[in-house]
PDB file of C-alpha atoms and ligand atoms in Angstrom:
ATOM      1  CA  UNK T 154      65.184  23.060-135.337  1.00  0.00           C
ATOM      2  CA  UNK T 155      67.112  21.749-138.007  1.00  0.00           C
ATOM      3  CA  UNK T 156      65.362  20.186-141.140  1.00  0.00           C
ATOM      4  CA  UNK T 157      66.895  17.052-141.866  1.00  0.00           C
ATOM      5  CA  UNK T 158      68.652  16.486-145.236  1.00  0.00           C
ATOM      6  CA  UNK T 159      70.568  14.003-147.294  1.00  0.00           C
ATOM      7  CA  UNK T 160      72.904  15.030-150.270  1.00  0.00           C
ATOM      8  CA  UNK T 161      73.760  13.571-153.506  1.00  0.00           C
ATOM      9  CA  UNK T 162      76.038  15.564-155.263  1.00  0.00           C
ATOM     10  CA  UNK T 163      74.558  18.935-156.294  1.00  0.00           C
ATOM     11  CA  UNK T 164      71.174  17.491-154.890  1.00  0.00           C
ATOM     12  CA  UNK T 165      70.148  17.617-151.684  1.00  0.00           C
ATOM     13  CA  UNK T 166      67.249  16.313-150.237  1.00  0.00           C
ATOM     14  CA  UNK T 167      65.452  18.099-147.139  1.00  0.00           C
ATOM     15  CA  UNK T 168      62.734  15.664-145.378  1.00  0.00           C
ATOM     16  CA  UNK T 169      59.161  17.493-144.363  1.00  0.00           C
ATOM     17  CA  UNK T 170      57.721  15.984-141.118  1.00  0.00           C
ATOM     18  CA  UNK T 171      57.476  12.551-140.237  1.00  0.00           C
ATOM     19  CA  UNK T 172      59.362  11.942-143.742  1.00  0.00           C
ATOM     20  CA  UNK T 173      57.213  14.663-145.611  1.00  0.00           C
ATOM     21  CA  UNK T 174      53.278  12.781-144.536  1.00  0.00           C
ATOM     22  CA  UNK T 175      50.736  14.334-146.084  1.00  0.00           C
ATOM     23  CA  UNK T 176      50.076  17.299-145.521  1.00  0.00           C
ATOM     24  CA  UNK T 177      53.593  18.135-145.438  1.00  0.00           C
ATOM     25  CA  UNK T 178      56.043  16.711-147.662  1.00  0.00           C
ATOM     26  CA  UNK T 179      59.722  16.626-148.960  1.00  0.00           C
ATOM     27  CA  UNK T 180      61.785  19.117-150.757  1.00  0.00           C
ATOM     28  CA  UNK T 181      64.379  18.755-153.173  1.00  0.00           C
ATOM     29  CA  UNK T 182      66.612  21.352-153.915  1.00  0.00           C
ATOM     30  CA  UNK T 183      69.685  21.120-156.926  1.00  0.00           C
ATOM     31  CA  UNK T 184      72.224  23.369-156.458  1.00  0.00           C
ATOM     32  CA  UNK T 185      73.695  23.595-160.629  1.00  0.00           C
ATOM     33  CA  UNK T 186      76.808  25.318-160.894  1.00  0.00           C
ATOM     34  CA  UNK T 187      74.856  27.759-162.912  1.00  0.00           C
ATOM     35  CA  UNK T 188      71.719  28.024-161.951  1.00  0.00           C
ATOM     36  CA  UNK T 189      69.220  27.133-158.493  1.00  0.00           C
ATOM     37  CA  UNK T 190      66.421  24.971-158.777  1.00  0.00           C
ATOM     38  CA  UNK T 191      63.589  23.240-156.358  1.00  0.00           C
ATOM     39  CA  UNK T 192      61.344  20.823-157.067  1.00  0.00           C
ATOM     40  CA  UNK T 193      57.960  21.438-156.015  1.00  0.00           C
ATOM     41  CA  UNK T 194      57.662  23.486-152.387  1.00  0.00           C
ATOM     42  CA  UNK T 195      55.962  21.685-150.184  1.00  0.00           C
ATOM     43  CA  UNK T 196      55.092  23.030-146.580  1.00  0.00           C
ATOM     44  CA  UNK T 197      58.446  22.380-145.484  1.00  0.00           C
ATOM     45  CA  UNK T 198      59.321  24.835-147.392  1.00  0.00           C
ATOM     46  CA  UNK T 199      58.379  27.651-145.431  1.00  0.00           C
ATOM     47  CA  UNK T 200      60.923  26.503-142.531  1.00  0.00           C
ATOM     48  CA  UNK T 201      63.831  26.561-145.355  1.00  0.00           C
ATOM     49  CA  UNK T 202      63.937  30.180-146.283  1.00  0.00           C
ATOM     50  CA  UNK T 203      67.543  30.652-146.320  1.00  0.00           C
ATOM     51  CA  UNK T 204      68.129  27.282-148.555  1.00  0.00           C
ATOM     52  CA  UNK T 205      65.280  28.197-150.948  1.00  0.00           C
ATOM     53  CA  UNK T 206      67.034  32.062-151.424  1.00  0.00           C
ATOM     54  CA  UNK T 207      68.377  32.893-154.691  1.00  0.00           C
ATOM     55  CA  UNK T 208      66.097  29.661-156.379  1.00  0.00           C
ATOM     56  CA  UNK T 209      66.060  30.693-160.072  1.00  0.00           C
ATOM     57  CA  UNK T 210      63.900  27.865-161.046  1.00  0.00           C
ATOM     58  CA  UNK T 211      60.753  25.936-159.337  1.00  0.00           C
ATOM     59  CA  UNK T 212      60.092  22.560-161.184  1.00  0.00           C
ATOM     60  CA  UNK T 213      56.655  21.239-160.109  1.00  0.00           C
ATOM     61  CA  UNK T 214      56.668  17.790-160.829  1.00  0.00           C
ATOM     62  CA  UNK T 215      53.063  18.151-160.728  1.00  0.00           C
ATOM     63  CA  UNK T 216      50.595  20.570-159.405  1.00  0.00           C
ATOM     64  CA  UNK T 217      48.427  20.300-156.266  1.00  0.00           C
ATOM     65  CA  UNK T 218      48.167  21.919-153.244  1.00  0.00           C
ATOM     66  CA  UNK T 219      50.583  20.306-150.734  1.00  0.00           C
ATOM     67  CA  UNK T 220      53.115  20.413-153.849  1.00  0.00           C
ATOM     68  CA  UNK T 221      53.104  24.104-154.424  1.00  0.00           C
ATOM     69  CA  UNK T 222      52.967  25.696-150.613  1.00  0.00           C
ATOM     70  CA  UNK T 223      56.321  27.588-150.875  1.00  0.00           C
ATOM     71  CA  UNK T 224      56.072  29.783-153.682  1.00  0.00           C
ATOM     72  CA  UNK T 225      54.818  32.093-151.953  1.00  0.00           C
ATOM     73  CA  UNK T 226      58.077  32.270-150.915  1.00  0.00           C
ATOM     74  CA  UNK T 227      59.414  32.660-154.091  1.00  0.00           C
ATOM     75  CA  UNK T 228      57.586  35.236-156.268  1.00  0.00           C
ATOM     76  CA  UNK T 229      60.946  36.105-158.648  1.00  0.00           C
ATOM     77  CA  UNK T 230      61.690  32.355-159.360  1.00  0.00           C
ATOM     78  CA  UNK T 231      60.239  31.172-162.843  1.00  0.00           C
ATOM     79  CA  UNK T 232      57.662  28.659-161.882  1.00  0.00           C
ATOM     80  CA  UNK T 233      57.293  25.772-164.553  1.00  0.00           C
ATOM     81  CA  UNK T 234      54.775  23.235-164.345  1.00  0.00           C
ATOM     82  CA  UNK T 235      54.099  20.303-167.481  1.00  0.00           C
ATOM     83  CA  UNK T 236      51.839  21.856-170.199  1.00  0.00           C
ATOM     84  CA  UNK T 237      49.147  19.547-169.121  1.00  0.00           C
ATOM     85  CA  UNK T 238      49.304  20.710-165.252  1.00  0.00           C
ATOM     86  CA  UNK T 239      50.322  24.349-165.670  1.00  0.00           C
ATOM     87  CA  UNK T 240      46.252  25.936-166.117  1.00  0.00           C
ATOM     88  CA  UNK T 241      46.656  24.663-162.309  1.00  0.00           C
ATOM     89  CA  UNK T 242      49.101  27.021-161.113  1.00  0.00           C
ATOM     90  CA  UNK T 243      48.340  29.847-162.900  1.00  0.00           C
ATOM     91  CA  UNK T 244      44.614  30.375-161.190  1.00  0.00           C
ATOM     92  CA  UNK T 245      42.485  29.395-158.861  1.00  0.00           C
ATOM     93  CA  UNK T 246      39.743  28.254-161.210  1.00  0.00           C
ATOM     94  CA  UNK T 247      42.319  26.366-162.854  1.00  0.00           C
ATOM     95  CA  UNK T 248      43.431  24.797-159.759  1.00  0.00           C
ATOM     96  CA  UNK T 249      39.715  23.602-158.973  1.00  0.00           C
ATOM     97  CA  UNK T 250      39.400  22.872-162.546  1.00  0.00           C
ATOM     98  CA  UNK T 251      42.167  20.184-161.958  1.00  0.00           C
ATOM     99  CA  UNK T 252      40.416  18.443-158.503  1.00  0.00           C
ATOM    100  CA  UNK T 253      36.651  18.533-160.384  1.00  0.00           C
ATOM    101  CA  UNK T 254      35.164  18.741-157.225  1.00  0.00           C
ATOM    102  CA  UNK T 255      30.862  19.523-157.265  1.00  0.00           C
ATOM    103  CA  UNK T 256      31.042  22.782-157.929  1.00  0.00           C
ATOM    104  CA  UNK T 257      29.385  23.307-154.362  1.00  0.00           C
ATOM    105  CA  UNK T 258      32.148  22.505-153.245  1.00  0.00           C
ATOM    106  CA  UNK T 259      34.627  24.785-154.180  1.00  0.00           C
ATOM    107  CA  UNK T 260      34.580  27.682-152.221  1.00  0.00           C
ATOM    108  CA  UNK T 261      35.230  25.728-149.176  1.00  0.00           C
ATOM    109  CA  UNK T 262      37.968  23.865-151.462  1.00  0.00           C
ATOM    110  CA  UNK T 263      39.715  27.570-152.537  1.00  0.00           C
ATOM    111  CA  UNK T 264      39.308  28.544-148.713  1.00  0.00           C
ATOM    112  CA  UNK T 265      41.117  25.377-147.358  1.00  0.00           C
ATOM    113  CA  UNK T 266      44.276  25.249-150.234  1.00  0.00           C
ATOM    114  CA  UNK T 267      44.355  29.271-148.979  1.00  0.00           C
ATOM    115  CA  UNK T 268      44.153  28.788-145.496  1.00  0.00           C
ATOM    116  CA  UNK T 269      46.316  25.731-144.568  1.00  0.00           C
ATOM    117  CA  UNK T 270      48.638  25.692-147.572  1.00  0.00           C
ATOM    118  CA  UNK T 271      49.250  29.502-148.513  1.00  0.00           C
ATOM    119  CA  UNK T 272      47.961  28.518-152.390  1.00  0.00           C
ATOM    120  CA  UNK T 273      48.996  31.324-154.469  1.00  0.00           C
ATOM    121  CA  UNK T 274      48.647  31.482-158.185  1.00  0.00           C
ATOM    122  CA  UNK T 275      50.994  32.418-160.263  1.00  0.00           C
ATOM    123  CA  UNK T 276      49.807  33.544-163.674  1.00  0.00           C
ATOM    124  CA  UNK T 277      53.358  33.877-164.877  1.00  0.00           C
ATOM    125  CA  UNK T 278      54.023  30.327-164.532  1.00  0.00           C
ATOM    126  CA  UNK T 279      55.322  28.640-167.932  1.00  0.00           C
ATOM    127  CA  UNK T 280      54.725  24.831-169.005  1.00  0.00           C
ATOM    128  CA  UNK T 281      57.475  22.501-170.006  1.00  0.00           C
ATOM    129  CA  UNK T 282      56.976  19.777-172.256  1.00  0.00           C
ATOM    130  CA  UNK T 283      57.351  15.810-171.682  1.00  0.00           C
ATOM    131  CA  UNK T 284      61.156  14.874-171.813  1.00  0.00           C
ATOM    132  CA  UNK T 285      62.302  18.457-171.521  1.00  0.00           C
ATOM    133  CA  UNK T 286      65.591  18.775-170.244  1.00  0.00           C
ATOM    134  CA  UNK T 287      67.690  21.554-167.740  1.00  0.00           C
ATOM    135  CA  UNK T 288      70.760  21.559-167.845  1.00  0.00           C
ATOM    136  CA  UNK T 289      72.147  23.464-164.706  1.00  0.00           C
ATOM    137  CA  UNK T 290      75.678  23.330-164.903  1.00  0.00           C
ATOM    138  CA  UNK T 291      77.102  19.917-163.370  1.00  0.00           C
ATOM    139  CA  UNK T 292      74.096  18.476-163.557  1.00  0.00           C
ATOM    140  CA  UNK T 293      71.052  17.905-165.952  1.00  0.00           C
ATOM    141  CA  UNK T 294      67.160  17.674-164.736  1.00  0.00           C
ATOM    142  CA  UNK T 295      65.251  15.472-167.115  1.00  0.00           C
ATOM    143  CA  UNK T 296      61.348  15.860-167.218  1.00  0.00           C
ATOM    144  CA  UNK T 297      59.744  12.206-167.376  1.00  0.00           C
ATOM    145  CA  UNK T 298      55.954  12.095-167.671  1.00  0.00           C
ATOM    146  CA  UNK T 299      54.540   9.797-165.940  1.00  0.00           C
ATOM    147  CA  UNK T 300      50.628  10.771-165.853  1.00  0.00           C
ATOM    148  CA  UNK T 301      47.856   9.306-163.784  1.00  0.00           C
ATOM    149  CA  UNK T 302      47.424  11.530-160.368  1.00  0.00           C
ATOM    150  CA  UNK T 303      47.458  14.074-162.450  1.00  0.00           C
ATOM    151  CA  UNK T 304      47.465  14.183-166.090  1.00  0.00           C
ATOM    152  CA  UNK T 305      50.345  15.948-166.404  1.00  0.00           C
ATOM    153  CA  UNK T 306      52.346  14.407-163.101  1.00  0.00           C
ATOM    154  CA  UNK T 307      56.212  13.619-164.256  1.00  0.00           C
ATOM    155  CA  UNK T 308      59.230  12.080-162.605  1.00  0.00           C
ATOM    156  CA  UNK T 309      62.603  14.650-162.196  1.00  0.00           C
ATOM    157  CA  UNK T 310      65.745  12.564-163.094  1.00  0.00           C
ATOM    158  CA  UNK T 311      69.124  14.432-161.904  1.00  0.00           C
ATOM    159  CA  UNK T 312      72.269  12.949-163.671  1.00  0.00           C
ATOM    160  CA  UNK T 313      74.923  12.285-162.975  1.00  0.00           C
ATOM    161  CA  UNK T 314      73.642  12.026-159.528  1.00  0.00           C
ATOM    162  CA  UNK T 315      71.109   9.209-160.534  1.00  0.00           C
ATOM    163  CA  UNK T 316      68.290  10.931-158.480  1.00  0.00           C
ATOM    164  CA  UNK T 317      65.051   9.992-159.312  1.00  0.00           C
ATOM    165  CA  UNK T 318      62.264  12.451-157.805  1.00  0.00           C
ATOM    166  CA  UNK T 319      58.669  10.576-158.139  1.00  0.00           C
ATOM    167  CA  UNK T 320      56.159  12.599-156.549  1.00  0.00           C
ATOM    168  CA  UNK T 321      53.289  11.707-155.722  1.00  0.00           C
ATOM    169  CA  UNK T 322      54.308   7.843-157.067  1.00  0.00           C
ATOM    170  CA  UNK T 323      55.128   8.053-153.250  1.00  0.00           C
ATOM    171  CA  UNK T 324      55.030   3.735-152.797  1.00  0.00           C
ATOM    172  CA  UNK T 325      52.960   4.530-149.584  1.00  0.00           C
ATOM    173  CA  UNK T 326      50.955   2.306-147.509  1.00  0.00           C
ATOM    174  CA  UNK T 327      47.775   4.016-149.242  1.00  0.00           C
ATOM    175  CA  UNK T 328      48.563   3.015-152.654  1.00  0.00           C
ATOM    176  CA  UNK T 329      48.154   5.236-155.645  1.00  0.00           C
ATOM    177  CA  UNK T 330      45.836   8.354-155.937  1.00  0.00           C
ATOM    178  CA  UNK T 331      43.396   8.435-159.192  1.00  0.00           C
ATOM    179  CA  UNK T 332      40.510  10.297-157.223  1.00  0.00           C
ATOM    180  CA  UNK T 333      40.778  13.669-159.359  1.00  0.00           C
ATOM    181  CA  UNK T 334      39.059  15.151-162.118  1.00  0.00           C
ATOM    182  CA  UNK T 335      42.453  14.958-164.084  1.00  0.00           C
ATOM    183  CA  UNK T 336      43.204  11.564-162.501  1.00  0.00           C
ATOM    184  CA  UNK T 337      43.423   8.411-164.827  1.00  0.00           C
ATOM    185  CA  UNK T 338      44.010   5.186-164.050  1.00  0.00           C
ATOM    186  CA  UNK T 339      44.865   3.167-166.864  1.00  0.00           C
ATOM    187  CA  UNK T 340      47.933   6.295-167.571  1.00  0.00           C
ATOM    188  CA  UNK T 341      48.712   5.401-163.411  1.00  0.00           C
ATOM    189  CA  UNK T 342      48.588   1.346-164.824  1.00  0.00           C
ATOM    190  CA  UNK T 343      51.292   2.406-167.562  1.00  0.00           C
ATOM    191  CA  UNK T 344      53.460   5.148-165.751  1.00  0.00           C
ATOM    192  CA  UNK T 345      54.125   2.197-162.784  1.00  0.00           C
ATOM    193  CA  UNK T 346      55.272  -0.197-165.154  1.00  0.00           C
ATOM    194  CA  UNK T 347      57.537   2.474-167.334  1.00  0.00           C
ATOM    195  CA  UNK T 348      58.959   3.292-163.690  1.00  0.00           C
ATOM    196  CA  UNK T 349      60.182  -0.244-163.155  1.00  0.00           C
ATOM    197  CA  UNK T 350      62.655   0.624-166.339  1.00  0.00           C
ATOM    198  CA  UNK T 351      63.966   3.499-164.973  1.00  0.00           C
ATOM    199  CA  UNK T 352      67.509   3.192-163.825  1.00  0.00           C
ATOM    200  CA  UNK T 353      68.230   5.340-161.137  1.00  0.00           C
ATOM    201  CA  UNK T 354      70.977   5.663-157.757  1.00  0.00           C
ATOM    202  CA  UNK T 355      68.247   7.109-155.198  1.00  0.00           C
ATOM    203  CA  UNK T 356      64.298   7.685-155.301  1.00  0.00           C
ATOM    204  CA  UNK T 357      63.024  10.446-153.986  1.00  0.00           C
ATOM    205  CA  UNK T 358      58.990  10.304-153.063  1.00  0.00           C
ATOM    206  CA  UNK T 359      57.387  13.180-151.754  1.00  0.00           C
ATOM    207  CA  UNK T 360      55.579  11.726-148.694  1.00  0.00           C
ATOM    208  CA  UNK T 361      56.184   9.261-146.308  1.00  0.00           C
ATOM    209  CA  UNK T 362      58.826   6.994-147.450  1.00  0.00           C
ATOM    210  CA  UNK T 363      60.869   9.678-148.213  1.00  0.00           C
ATOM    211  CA  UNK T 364      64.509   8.508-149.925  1.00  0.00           C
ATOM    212  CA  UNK T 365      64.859   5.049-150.846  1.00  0.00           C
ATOM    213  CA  UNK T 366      68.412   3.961-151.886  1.00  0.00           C
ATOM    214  CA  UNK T 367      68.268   0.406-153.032  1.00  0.00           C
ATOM    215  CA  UNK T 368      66.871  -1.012-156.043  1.00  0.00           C
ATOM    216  CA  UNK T 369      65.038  -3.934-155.006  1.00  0.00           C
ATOM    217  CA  UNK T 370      63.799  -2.459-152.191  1.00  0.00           C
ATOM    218  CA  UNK T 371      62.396   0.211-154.387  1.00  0.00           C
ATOM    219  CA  UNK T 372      60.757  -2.567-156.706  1.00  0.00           C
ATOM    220  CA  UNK T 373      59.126  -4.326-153.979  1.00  0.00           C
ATOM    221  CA  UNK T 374      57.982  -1.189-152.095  1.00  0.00           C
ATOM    222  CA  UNK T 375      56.605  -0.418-156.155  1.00  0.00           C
ATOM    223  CA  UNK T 376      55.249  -3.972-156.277  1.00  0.00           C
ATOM    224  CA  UNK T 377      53.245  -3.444-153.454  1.00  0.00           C
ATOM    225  CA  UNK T 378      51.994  -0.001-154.236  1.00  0.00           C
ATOM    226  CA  UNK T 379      51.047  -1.196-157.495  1.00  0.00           C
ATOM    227  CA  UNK T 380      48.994  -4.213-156.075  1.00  0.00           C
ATOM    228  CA  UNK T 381      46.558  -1.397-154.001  1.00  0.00           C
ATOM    229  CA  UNK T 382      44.647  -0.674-157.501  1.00  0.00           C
ATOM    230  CA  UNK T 383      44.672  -4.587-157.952  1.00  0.00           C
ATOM    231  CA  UNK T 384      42.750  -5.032-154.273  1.00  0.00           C
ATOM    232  CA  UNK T 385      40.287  -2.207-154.982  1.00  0.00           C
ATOM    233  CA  UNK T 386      39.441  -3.724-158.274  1.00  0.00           C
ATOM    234  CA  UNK T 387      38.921  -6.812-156.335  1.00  0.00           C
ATOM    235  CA  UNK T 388      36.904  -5.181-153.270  1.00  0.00           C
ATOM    236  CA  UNK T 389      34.817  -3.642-155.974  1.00  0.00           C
ATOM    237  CA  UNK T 390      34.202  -7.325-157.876  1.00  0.00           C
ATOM    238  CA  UNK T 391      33.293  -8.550-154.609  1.00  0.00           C
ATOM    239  CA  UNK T 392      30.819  -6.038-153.410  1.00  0.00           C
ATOM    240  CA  UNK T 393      28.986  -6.038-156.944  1.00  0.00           C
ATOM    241  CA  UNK T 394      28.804 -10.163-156.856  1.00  0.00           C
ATOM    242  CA  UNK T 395      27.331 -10.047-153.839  1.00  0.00           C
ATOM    243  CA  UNK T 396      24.589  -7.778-154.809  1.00  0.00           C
ATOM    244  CA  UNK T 397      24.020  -5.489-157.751  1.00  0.00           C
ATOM    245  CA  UNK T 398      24.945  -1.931-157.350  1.00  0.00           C
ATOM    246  CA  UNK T 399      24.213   1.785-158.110  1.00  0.00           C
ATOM    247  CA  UNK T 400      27.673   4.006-158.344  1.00  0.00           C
ATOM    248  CA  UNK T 401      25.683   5.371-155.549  1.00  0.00           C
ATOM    249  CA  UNK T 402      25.615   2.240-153.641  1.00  0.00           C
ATOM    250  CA  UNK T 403      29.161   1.824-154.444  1.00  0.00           C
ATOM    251  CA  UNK T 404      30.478   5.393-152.679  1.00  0.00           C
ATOM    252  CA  UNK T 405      28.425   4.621-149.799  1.00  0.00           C
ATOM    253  CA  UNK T 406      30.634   1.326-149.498  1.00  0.00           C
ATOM    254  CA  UNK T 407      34.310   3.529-149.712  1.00  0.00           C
ATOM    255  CA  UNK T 408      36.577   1.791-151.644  1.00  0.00           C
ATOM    256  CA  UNK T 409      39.766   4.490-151.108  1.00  0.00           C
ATOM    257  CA  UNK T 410      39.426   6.248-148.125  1.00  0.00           C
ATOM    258  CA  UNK T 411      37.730   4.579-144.509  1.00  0.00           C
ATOM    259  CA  UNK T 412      34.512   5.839-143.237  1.00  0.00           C
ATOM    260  CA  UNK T 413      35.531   8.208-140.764  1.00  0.00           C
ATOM    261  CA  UNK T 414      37.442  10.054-143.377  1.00  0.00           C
ATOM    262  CA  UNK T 415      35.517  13.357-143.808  1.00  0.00           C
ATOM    263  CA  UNK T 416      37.667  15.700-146.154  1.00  0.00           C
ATOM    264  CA  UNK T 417      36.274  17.500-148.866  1.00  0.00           C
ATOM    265  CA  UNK T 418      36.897  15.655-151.691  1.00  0.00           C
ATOM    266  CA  UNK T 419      36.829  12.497-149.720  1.00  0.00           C
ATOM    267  CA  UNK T 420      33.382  11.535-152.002  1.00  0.00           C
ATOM    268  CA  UNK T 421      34.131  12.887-155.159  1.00  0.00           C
ATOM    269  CA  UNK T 422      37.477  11.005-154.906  1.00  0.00           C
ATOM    270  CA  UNK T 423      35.672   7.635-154.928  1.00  0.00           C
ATOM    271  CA  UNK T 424      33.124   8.390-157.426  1.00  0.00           C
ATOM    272  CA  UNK T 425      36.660   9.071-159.814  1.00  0.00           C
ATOM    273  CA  UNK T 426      38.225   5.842-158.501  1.00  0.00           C
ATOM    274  CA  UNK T 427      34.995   3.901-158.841  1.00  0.00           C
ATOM    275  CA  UNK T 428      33.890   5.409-162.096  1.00  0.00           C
ATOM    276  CA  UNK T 429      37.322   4.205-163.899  1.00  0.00           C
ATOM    277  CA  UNK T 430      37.767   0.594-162.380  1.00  0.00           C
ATOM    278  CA  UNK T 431      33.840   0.113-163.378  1.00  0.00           C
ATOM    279  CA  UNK T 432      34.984   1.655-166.783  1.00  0.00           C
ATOM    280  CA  UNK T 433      37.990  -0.461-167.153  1.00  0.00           C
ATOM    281  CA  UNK T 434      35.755  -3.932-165.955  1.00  0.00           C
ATOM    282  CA  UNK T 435      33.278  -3.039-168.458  1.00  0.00           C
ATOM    283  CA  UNK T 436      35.983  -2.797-170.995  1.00  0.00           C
ATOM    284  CA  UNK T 437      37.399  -6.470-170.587  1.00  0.00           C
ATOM    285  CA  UNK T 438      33.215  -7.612-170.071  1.00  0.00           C
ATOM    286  CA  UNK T 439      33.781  -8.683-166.373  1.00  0.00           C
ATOM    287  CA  UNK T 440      31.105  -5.862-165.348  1.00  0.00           C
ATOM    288  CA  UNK T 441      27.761  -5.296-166.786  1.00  0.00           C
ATOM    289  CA  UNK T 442      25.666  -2.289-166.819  1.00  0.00           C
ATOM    290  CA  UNK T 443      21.809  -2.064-167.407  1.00  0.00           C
ATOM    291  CA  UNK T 444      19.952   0.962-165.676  1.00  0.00           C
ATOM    292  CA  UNK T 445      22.824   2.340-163.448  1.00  0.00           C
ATOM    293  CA  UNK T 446      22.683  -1.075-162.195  1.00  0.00           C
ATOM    294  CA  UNK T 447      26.317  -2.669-161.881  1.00  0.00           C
ATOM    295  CA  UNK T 448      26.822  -6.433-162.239  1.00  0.00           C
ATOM    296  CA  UNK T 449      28.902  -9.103-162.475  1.00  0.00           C
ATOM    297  CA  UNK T 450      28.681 -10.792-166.528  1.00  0.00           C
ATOM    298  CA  UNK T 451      29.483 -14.487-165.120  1.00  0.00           C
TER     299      UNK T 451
HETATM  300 ZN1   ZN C 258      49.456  15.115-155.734  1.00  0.00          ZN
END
């Protein structure tokens, strides 16, 4: 079956299942008059082999393991990840290094990125820097960072096409992802209000809502994205003023993901997210700490 696509110029955009959902996602390919170049390689990947041939460059807007299931595919490509994501690519300690899972945990973790999304390091890879540029012949790649799910997470902007390729900024339903060991949420806080300034003719996410082609529908699907950190600061305030609370107590509530969620990092991810909101409430003196005891100052 065909893989659905959408062009732009030299960029053409081909859309994983059910608009590249977790675990799959979407993959962008720009076809420069000079030189071949993907962003990311997501699962889909693996039913594009005869797009991804002769790919000279793989841009990973950031590394994890749904982002990077196609270069296996592609082990004569130069791989290039930001300088602050690139220790993930190149091995698997790195790679758990960048979740921070217990480190009970990661065996299971290596075995699962292995098994279901053909993780292969690549100790070759090289970093790029924030605001690096490619230029590809016809068209120029521009590396904005925009940290937070990962610290070194960037938007790829293609001009003259005007396509903007945001990751894991992906506007879904969720809301944005701050659960890892190299997550941070007050960089996520900054990096959604930078992306309001971008201009751009077409956002690319890489799950779920797939291409979006009109600015104020972008805006208020980013409005709305943006307000998810917003409720589970408020779900947090609300559980704490009804009763002081351990961190423990707190992850036993779930805050990110619903109880029947039982993936591996489905814990550790909201000790991250809990952690930094309780940080950030502390900061501004709406939270109070005394024992491991959370409470409200009012
Ligand atoms: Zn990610």
């Amino acid at each position: 079956m065909n893989t659905p696509s959408l062009e732009f110029g030299q960029v053409t955009i081909y859309l994983g299942a059910k608009n590249g959902k977790y675990p799959d996602g979407n993959q962008v390919v720009v076809r420069g008059s000079d030189t071949k170049v993907v962003f990311d390689t997501p699962l889909v990947a693996n039913n594009l082999k005869r797009e991804l041939k002769g790919t000279d460059m793989v841009i990973l807007g950031h590394v994890h393991e749904d982002h990077t299931a196609g270069i296996h595919l592609l082990p004569d490509s130069l791989v290039l990840a930001h300088e602050a994501d690139v220790d993930a690519i190149r091995s698997m300690e790195g790679l758990l290094r960048h979740y921070g899972l217990p480190p009970k945990l990661n065996a299971q973790m290596a075995q699962f990125v292995t098994d279901e999304f053909f993780f292969q390091p690549r100790p070759d890879a090289k970093s790029y820097h924030s605001e690096q540029s490619w230029d590809v012949g016809r068209s120029t790649i521009t590396a904005l960072h925009m940290p937070g799910h990962t610290g070194g997470h960037c938007a790829l902007l293609v001009e003259p096409e005007g396509v903007l390729f945001i990751g894991d900024i992906d506007l879904s339903g969720f809301g944005p992802y701050y659960g890892d060991g190299c997550s941070n949420l007050q960089d996520f806080r900054r990096t959604l209000d930078r992306l309001k300034e971008i201009e751009a003719k077409a956002w690319v996410t890489s799950h779920h809502k797939g291409v979006i082609t009109d600015r104020k529908t972008f805006l208020d699907m980013l409005r709305a994205f943006t307000a998810k950190i917003d409720d589970r600061e408020a779900a947090i305030l609300r559980v704490i003023g009804e009763k002081p609370s351990t961190l423990h107590d707190l992850v036993t509530h779930r805050f990110v993901y619903p109880d029947w969620y039982e993936e591996l990092w489905a814990e550790s991810c909201e000790i991250y997210t809990i952690t930094q909101h309780l940080k950030e409430l502390q900061g501004v003196g709406a939270v109070l700490e005394n024992n491991g005891l959370y409470r409200l100052a009012v």
